[in-house]
PDB file of C-alpha atoms in Angstrom:
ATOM      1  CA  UNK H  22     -44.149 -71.140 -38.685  1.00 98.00           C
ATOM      2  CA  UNK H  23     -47.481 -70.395 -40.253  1.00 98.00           C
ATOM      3  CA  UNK H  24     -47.817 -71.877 -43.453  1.00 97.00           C
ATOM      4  CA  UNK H  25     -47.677 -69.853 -47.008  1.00 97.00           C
ATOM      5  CA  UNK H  26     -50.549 -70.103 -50.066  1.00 95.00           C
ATOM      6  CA  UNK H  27     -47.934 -71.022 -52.573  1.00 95.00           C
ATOM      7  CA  UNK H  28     -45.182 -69.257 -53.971  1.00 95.00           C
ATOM      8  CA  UNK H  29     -46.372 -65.628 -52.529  1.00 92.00           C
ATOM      9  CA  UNK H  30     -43.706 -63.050 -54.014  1.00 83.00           C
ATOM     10  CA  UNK H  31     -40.636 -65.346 -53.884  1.00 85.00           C
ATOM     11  CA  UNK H  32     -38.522 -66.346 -56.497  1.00 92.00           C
ATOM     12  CA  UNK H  33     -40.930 -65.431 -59.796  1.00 94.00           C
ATOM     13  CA  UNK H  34     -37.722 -65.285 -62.194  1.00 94.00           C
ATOM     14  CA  UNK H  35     -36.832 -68.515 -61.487  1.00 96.00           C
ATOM     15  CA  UNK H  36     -39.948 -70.143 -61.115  1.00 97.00           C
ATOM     16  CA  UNK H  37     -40.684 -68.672 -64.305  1.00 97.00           C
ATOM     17  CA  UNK H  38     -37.574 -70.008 -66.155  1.00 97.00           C
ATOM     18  CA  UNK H  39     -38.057 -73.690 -64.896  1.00 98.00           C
ATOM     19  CA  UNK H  40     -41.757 -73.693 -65.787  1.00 98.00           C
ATOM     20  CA  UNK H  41     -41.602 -71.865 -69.370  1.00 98.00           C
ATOM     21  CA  UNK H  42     -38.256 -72.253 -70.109  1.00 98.00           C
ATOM     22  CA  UNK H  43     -36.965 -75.835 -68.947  1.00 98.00           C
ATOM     23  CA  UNK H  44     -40.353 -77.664 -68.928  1.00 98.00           C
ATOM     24  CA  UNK H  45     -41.925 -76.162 -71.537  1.00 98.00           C
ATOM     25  CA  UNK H  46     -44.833 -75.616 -70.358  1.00 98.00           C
ATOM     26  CA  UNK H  47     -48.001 -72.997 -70.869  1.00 98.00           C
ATOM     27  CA  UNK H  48     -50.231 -71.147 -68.597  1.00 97.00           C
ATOM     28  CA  UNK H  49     -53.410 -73.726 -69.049  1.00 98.00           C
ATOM     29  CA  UNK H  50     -51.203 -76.762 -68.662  1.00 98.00           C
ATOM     30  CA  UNK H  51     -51.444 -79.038 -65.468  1.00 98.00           C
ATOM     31  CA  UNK H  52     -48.117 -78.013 -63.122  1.00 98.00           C
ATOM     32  CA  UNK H  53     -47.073 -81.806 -62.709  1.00 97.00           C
ATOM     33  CA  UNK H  54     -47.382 -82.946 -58.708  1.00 96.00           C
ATOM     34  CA  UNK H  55     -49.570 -80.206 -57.824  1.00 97.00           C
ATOM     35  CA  UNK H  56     -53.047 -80.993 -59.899  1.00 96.00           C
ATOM     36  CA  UNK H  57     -53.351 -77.718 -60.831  1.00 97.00           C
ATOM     37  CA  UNK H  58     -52.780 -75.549 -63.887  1.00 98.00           C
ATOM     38  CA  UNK H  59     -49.345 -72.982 -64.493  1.00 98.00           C
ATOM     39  CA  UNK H  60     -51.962 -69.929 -63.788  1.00 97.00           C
ATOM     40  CA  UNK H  61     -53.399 -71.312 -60.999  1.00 97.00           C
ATOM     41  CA  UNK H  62     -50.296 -72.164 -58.999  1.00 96.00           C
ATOM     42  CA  UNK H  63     -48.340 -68.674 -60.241  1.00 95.00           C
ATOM     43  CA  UNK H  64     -51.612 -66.787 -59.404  1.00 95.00           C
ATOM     44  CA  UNK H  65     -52.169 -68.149 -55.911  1.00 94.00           C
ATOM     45  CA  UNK H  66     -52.668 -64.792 -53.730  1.00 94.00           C
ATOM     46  CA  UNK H  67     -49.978 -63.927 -51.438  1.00 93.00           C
ATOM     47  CA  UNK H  68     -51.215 -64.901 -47.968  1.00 92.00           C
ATOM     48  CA  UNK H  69     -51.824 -61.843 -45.811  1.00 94.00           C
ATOM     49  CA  UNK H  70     -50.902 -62.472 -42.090  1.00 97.00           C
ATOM     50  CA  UNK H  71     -51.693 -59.425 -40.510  1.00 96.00           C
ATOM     51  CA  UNK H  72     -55.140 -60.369 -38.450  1.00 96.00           C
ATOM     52  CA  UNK H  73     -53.703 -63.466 -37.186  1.00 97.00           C
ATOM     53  CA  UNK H  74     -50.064 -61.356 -35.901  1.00 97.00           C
ATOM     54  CA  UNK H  75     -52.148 -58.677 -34.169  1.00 97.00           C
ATOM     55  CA  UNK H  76     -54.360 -61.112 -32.199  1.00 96.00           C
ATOM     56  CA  UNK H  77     -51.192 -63.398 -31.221  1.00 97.00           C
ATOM     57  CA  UNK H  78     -49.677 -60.321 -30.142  1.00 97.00           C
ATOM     58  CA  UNK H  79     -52.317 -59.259 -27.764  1.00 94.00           C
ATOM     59  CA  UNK H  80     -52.022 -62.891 -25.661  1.00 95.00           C
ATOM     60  CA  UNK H  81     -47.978 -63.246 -26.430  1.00 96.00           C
ATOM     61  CA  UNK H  82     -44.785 -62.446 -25.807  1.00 95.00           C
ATOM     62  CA  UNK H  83     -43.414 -62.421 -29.494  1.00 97.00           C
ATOM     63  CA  UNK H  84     -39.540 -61.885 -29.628  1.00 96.00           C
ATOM     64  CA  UNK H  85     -39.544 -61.502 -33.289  1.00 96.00           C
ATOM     65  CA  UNK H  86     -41.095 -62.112 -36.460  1.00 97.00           C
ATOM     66  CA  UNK H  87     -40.061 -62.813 -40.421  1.00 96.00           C
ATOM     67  CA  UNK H  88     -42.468 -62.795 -43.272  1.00 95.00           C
ATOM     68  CA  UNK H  89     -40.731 -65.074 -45.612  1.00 95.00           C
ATOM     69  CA  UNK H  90     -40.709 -63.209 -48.769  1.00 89.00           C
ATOM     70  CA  UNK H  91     -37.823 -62.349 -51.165  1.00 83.00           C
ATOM     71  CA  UNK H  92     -34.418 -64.230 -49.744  1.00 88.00           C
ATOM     72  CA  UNK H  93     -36.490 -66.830 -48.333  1.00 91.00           C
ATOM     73  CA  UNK H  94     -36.451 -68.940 -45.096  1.00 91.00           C
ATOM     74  CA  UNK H  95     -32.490 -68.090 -44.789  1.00 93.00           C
ATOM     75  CA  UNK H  96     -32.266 -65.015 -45.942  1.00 93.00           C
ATOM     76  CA  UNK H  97     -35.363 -63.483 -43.408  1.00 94.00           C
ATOM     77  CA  UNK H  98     -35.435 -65.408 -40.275  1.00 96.00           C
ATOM     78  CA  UNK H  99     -31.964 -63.855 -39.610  1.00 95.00           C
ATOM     79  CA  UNK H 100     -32.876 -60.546 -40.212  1.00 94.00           C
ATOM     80  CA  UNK H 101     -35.304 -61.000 -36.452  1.00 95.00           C
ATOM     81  CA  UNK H 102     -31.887 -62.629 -34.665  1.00 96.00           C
ATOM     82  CA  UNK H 103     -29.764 -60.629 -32.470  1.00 93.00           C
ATOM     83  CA  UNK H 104     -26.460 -61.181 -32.533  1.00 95.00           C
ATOM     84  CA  UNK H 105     -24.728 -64.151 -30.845  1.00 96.00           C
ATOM     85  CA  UNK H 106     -28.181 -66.791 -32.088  1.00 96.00           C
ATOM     86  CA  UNK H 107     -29.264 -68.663 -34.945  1.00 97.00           C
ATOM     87  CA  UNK H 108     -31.910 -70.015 -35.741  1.00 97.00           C
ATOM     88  CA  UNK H 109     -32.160 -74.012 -35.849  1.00 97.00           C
ATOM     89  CA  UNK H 110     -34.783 -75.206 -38.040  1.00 97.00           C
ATOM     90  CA  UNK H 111     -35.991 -78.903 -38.424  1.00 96.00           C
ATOM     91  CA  UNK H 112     -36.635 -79.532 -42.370  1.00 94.00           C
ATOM     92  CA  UNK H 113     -38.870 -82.333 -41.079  1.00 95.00           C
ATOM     93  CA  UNK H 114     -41.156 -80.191 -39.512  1.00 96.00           C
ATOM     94  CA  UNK H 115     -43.462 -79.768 -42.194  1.00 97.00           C
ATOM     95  CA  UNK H 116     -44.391 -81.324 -45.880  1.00 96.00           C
ATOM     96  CA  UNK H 117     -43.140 -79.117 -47.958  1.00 97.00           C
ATOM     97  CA  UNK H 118     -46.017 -78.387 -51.206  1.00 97.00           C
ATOM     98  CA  UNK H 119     -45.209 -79.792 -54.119  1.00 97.00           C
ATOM     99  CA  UNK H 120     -45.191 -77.052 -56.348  1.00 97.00           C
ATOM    100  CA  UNK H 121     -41.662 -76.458 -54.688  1.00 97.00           C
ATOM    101  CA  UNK H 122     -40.807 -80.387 -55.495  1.00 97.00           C
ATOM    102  CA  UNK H 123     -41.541 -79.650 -58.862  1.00 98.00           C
ATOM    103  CA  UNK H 124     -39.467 -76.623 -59.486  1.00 98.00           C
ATOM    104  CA  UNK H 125     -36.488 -78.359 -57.880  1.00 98.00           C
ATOM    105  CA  UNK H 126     -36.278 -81.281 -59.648  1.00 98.00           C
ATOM    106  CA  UNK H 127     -37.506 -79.728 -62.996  1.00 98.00           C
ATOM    107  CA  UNK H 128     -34.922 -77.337 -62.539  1.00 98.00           C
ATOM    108  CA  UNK H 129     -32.743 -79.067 -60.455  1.00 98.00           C
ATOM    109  CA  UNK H 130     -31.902 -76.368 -57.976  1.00 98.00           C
ATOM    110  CA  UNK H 131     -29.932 -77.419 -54.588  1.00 97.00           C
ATOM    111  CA  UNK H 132     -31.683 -77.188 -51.930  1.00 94.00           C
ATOM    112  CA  UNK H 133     -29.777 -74.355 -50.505  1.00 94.00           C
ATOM    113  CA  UNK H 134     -30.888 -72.335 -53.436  1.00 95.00           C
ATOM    114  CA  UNK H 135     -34.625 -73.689 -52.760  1.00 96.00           C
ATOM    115  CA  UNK H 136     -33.948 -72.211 -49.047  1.00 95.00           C
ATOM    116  CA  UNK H 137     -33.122 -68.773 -50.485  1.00 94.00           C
ATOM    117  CA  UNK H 138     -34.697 -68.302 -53.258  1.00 95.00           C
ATOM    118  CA  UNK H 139     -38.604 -69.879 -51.969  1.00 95.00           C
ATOM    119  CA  UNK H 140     -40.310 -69.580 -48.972  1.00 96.00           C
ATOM    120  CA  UNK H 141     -40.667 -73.362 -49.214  1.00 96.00           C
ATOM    121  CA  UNK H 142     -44.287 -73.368 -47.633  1.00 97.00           C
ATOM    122  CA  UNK H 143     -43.480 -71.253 -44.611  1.00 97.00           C
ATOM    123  CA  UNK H 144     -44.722 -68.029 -45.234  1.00 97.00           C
ATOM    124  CA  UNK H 145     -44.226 -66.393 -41.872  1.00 97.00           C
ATOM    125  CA  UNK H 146     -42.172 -67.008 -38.982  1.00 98.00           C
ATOM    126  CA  UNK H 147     -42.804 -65.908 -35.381  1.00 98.00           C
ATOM    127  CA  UNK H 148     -39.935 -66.454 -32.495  1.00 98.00           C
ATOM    128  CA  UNK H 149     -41.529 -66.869 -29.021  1.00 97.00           C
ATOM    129  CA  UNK H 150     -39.987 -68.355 -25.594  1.00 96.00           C
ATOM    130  CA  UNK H 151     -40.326 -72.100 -25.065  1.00 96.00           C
ATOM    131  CA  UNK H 152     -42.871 -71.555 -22.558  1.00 96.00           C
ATOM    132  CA  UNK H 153     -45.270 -69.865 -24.937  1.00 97.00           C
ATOM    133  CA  UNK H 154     -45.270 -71.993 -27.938  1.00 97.00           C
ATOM    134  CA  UNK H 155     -48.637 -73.735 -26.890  1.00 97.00           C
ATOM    135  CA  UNK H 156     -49.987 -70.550 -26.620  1.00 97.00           C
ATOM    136  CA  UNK H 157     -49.284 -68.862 -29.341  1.00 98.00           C
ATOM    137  CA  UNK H 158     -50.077 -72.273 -31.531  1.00 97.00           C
ATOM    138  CA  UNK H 159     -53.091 -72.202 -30.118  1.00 97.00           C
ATOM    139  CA  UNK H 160     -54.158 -68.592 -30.623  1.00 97.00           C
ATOM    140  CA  UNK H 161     -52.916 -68.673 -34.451  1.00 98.00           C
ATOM    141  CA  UNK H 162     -55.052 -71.823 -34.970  1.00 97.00           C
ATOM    142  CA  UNK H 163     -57.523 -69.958 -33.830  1.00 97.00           C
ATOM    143  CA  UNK H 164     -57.146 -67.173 -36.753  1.00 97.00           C
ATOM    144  CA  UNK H 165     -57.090 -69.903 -39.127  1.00 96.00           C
ATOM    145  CA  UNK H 166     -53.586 -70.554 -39.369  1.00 97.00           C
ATOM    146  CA  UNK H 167     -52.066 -73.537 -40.087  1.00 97.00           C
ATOM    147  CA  UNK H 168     -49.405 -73.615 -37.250  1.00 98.00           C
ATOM    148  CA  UNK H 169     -46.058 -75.385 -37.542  1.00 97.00           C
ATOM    149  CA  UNK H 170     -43.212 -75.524 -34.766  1.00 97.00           C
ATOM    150  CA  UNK H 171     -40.398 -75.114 -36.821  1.00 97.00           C
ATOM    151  CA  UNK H 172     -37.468 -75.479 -34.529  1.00 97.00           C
ATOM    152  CA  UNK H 173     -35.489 -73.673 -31.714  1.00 97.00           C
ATOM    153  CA  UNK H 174     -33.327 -70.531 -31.788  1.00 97.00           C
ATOM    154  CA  UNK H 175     -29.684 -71.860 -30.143  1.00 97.00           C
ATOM    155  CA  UNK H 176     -26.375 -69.814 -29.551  1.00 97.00           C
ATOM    156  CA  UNK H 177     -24.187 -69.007 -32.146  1.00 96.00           C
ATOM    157  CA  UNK H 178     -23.013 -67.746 -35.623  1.00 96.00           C
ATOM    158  CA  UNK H 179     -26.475 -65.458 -36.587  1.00 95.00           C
ATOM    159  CA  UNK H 180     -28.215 -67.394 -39.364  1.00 95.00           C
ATOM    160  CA  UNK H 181     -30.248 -70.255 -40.416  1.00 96.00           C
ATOM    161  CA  UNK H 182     -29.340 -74.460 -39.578  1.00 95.00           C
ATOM    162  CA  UNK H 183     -31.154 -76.477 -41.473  1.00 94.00           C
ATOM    163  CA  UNK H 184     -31.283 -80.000 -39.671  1.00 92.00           C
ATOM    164  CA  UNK H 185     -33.635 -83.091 -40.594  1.00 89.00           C
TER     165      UNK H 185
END
């Protein structure tokens, strides 16, 4: 998993809702757990992966990849599986930022809503075999990339398992 910038394109109607709406809050105000104004966080570019894909994929064998954008971590990673796997992901794997804290409890969305709406600080997934995960860490650190091994892809029902 290669981490995300922020919110990137995911899930502005409800972000939007919770911060204006529910918290009452305005664009110059300080986004509470994140030390940073509304603007700033809702303004955040959209993190652009494509320099950091093309040089992976010139030293790996990539068997898929998801940018986490609109449906979020559930609703893309899928869209990579073929039938007959899923995708088993280890919520423990990274911190997720707190602007997405915020928003949840603010708002208080379940976390299976968090999961599909937000990209939950995993902007981009990339599937490779076991035996190249070192590999292709290594060569997206390289790019810049902060580099995250999400999980495993397992047999079964095509979708998304979120474990601890």
């Amino acid at each position: 998993g290669l981490a995300s910038s922020g919110l990137h394109s995911n899930g502005y109607s409800l972000a939007r809702r919770i911060v204006f709406d529910v918290m009452k809050l305005e664009i110059g105000d300080v986004l509470p757990g994140t030390g940073r104004t509304v603007g700033d966080e809702l303004l955040e570019p959209t993190r652009i992966y494509v320099r950091s894909v093309l040089a992976l994929l010139s030293r790996v064998d990539v068997h898929g990849m998801a940018h986490i954008t609109g449906g979020g971590l559930t609703g893309n990673l899928p869209r990579v599986l073929p039938e007959g796997c899923r995708a088993r992901i280890s919520r423990g794997a990274w911190k997720v930022p707190p602007v997405f804290e915020t928003l949840q409890r603010a708002g208080q969305v379940a976390d299976t809503e968090m999961f599909r709406v937000f990209n939950m600080g995993i902007g981009y997934i990339v599937v490779v075999p076991p035996v190249a995960a070192a590999a292709a860490a290594r060569a997206l650190s390289e790019t810049g990339e902060t580099v995250l091994s999400l999980g495993e892809i397992v047999r079964g029902e095509r979708g998304v398992e979120l474990g601890p």
